[in-house]
């Protein structure tokens, strides 16, 4: 008397609708990167060398400019005396 009535649910189809899936092996990561390892290392090494050379030139230019300012100051003080 107090039991709920459940609606009738249609039965699922008896034939499976599964479609075959093709599983391909995943490519190996080392195989794809190996041809590019040499050029990438060369570009990185070249970038490091060029950056070091640029830093050396910049430091040299700054030190020469400071030396020029100091010498100019010393020469101007010597002429005033």
CSV table of N, CA, C and O in Angstrom, one decimal, residues 6-59:
chain,number,residue,atom,x,y,z
A,6,UNK,N,7.6,2.1,-9.4
A,6,UNK,CA,8.6,2.6,-10.2
A,6,UNK,C,8.2,2.5,-11.7
A,6,UNK,O,7.5,1.6,-12.1
A,7,UNK,N,8.6,3.5,-12.5
A,7,UNK,CA,8.2,3.4,-13.9
A,7,UNK,C,8.9,2.3,-14.6
A,7,UNK,O,10.0,1.9,-14.2
A,8,UNK,N,8.3,1.8,-15.6
A,8,UNK,CA,8.9,0.8,-16.4
A,8,UNK,C,10.1,1.4,-17.3
A,8,UNK,O,9.9,2.3,-18.0
A,9,UNK,N,11.3,0.7,-17.1
A,9,UNK,CA,12.5,1.2,-17.9
A,9,UNK,C,12.6,0.3,-19.0
A,9,UNK,O,12.7,-1.0,-18.9
A,10,UNK,N,12.8,0.8,-20.2
A,10,UNK,CA,13.0,-0.1,-21.4
A,10,UNK,C,14.4,-0.8,-21.2
A,10,UNK,O,15.4,-0.2,-20.7
A,11,UNK,N,14.4,-2.0,-21.7
A,11,UNK,CA,15.7,-2.8,-21.6
A,11,UNK,C,16.7,-2.3,-22.6
A,11,UNK,O,16.4,-1.8,-23.7
A,12,UNK,N,18.0,-2.3,-22.2
A,12,UNK,CA,19.0,-1.8,-23.1
A,12,UNK,C,19.1,-2.8,-24.3
A,12,UNK,O,18.7,-3.9,-24.2
A,13,UNK,N,19.6,-2.3,-25.4
A,13,UNK,CA,19.7,-3.2,-26.6
A,13,UNK,C,20.6,-4.3,-26.3
A,13,UNK,O,21.6,-4.2,-25.6
A,14,UNK,N,20.2,-5.5,-26.9
A,14,UNK,CA,21.0,-6.7,-26.6
A,14,UNK,C,22.3,-6.8,-27.4
A,14,UNK,O,23.2,-7.4,-27.0
A,15,UNK,N,22.3,-6.1,-28.6
A,15,UNK,CA,23.6,-6.1,-29.4
A,15,UNK,C,24.5,-5.0,-28.9
A,15,UNK,O,24.1,-3.9,-28.8
A,16,UNK,N,25.8,-5.4,-28.7
A,16,UNK,CA,26.7,-4.3,-28.3
A,16,UNK,C,27.0,-3.4,-29.4
A,16,UNK,O,27.1,-3.7,-30.6
A,17,UNK,N,27.1,-2.1,-29.1
A,17,UNK,CA,27.4,-1.1,-30.1
A,17,UNK,C,28.9,-0.7,-30.0
A,17,UNK,O,29.3,0.5,-30.3
A,18,UNK,N,29.7,-1.6,-29.5
A,18,UNK,CA,31.2,-1.3,-29.4
A,18,UNK,C,31.9,-1.2,-30.7
A,18,UNK,O,31.8,-2.1,-31.5
A,19,UNK,N,32.6,-0.1,-30.9
A,19,UNK,CA,33.4,0.0,-32.2
A,19,UNK,C,34.8,-0.3,-31.8
A,19,UNK,O,35.3,0.1,-30.8
A,20,UNK,N,35.5,-1.1,-32.7
A,20,UNK,CA,36.9,-1.5,-32.4
A,20,UNK,C,37.8,-0.2,-32.5
A,20,UNK,O,37.6,0.6,-33.3
A,21,UNK,N,38.7,-0.1,-31.5
A,21,UNK,CA,39.6,1.0,-31.5
A,21,UNK,C,41.0,0.5,-31.8
A,21,UNK,O,41.4,-0.6,-31.4
A,22,UNK,N,41.7,1.3,-32.6
A,22,UNK,CA,43.0,0.9,-33.0
A,22,UNK,C,44.0,1.5,-32.0
A,22,UNK,O,44.0,2.7,-31.8
A,23,UNK,N,44.8,0.7,-31.3
A,23,UNK,CA,45.8,1.2,-30.4
A,23,UNK,C,47.1,1.1,-31.0
A,23,UNK,O,47.6,0.1,-31.4
A,24,UNK,N,47.7,2.3,-31.2
A,24,UNK,CA,49.1,2.4,-31.8
A,24,UNK,C,50.1,2.6,-30.7
A,24,UNK,O,49.8,3.4,-29.8
A,25,UNK,N,51.2,2.1,-30.8
A,25,UNK,CA,52.2,2.3,-29.7
A,25,UNK,C,52.7,3.8,-29.7
A,25,UNK,O,52.8,4.4,-30.8
A,26,UNK,N,52.9,4.3,-28.5
A,26,UNK,CA,53.3,5.6,-28.4
A,26,UNK,C,54.8,5.8,-28.9
A,26,UNK,O,55.6,4.9,-28.6
A,27,UNK,N,55.1,6.9,-29.6
A,27,UNK,CA,56.5,7.0,-30.0
A,27,UNK,C,57.4,7.3,-28.8
A,27,UNK,O,57.1,7.9,-27.8
A,28,UNK,N,58.6,6.7,-29.0
A,28,UNK,CA,59.6,6.9,-27.9
A,28,UNK,C,60.1,8.3,-27.9
A,28,UNK,O,60.4,8.9,-28.9
A,29,UNK,N,60.2,8.9,-26.7
A,29,UNK,CA,60.7,10.3,-26.6
A,29,UNK,C,62.1,10.5,-27.0
A,29,UNK,O,62.5,11.5,-27.7
A,30,UNK,N,63.0,9.5,-26.7
A,30,UNK,CA,64.4,9.7,-27.1
A,30,UNK,C,64.6,9.6,-28.6
A,30,UNK,O,65.5,10.2,-29.1
A,31,UNK,N,63.8,8.9,-29.3
A,31,UNK,CA,63.9,8.7,-30.7
A,31,UNK,C,63.6,10.1,-31.4
A,31,UNK,O,64.3,10.4,-32.4
A,32,UNK,N,62.7,10.8,-30.9
A,32,UNK,CA,62.4,12.1,-31.6
A,32,UNK,C,63.4,13.2,-31.3
A,32,UNK,O,63.6,14.1,-32.1
A,33,UNK,N,63.9,13.2,-30.1
A,33,UNK,CA,64.8,14.3,-29.7
A,33,UNK,C,66.3,14.1,-30.1
A,33,UNK,O,67.0,15.0,-30.1
A,34,UNK,N,66.6,12.8,-30.4
A,34,UNK,CA,68.0,12.6,-30.7
A,34,UNK,C,68.6,13.3,-31.9
A,34,UNK,O,69.7,13.8,-31.9
A,35,UNK,N,67.8,13.5,-33.0
A,35,UNK,CA,68.4,14.3,-34.1
A,35,UNK,C,68.7,15.8,-33.8
A,35,UNK,O,69.5,16.4,-34.4
A,36,UNK,N,67.9,16.3,-32.8
A,36,UNK,CA,68.0,17.7,-32.5
A,36,UNK,C,68.9,18.0,-31.3
A,36,UNK,O,69.1,19.2,-31.0
A,37,UNK,N,69.4,17.0,-30.7
A,37,UNK,CA,70.2,17.2,-29.5
A,37,UNK,C,71.5,17.9,-29.8
A,37,UNK,O,71.9,18.9,-29.1
A,38,UNK,N,72.2,17.6,-30.9
A,38,UNK,CA,73.5,18.2,-31.2
A,38,UNK,C,73.3,19.7,-31.6
A,38,UNK,O,74.0,20.6,-31.1
A,39,UNK,N,72.4,20.0,-32.5
A,39,UNK,CA,72.2,21.4,-32.9
A,39,UNK,C,71.7,22.3,-31.7
A,39,UNK,O,72.1,23.4,-31.6
A,40,UNK,N,70.9,21.7,-30.9
A,40,UNK,CA,70.4,22.5,-29.7
A,40,UNK,C,71.5,22.8,-28.8
A,40,UNK,O,71.7,23.9,-28.3
A,41,UNK,N,72.4,21.8,-28.5
A,41,UNK,CA,73.6,22.0,-27.7
A,41,UNK,C,74.5,23.1,-28.3
A,41,UNK,O,75.1,23.9,-27.6
A,42,UNK,N,74.7,23.0,-29.6
A,42,UNK,CA,75.6,24.0,-30.3
A,42,UNK,C,75.0,25.4,-30.1
A,42,UNK,O,75.8,26.4,-29.9
A,43,UNK,N,73.7,25.6,-30.3
A,43,UNK,CA,73.1,26.9,-30.2
A,43,UNK,C,73.2,27.4,-28.8
A,43,UNK,O,73.5,28.6,-28.6
A,44,UNK,N,73.0,26.5,-27.8
A,44,UNK,CA,73.1,27.0,-26.4
A,44,UNK,C,74.5,27.4,-26.1
A,44,UNK,O,74.8,28.4,-25.4
A,45,UNK,N,75.5,26.6,-26.5
A,45,UNK,CA,76.9,26.9,-26.3
A,45,UNK,C,77.3,28.2,-26.9
A,45,UNK,O,78.0,29.0,-26.4
A,46,UNK,N,76.9,28.4,-28.2
A,46,UNK,CA,77.1,29.6,-28.9
A,46,UNK,C,76.5,30.8,-28.2
A,46,UNK,O,77.1,31.9,-28.1
A,47,UNK,N,75.3,30.7,-27.7
A,47,UNK,CA,74.7,31.8,-27.0
A,47,UNK,C,75.4,32.1,-25.7
A,47,UNK,O,75.6,33.3,-25.4
A,48,UNK,N,75.9,31.1,-25.0
A,48,UNK,CA,76.6,31.4,-23.8
A,48,UNK,C,77.9,32.1,-24.1
A,48,UNK,O,78.3,33.1,-23.4
A,49,UNK,N,78.6,31.7,-25.1
A,49,UNK,CA,79.9,32.3,-25.5
A,49,UNK,C,79.7,33.7,-25.9
A,49,UNK,O,80.4,34.7,-25.5
A,50,UNK,N,78.7,34.0,-26.8
A,50,UNK,CA,78.4,35.3,-27.2
A,50,UNK,C,77.9,36.2,-26.1
A,50,UNK,O,78.3,37.4,-26.0
A,51,UNK,N,77.2,35.7,-25.1
A,51,UNK,CA,76.8,36.5,-24.0
A,51,UNK,C,78.0,36.9,-23.1
A,51,UNK,O,78.1,38.0,-22.6
A,52,UNK,N,78.9,35.9,-22.9
A,52,UNK,CA,80.1,36.2,-22.1
A,52,UNK,C,80.9,37.3,-22.8
A,52,UNK,O,81.5,38.1,-22.2
A,53,UNK,N,81.1,37.2,-24.2
A,53,UNK,CA,81.9,38.2,-24.9
A,53,UNK,C,81.2,39.6,-24.8
A,53,UNK,O,81.9,40.6,-24.6
A,54,UNK,N,79.9,39.6,-24.9
A,54,UNK,CA,79.2,40.9,-24.8
A,54,UNK,C,79.4,41.5,-23.4
A,54,UNK,O,79.6,42.7,-23.2
A,55,UNK,N,79.3,40.7,-22.4
A,55,UNK,CA,79.5,41.1,-21.0
A,55,UNK,C,80.9,41.6,-20.8
A,55,UNK,O,81.1,42.7,-20.2
A,56,UNK,N,81.9,40.9,-21.4
A,56,UNK,CA,83.3,41.4,-21.3
A,56,UNK,C,83.5,42.7,-21.9
A,56,UNK,O,84.2,43.6,-21.4
A,57,UNK,N,82.9,42.9,-23.1
A,57,UNK,CA,83.0,44.2,-23.8
A,57,UNK,C,82.4,45.3,-23.0
A,57,UNK,O,82.9,46.4,-22.9
A,58,UNK,N,81.2,45.0,-22.5
A,58,UNK,CA,80.5,46.1,-21.7
A,58,UNK,C,81.3,46.5,-20.4
A,58,UNK,O,81.4,47.6,-20.1
A,59,UNK,N,81.8,45.5,-19.7
A,59,UNK,CA,82.6,45.8,-18.5
A,59,UNK,C,83.9,46.6,-18.9
A,59,UNK,O,84.3,47.5,-18.2
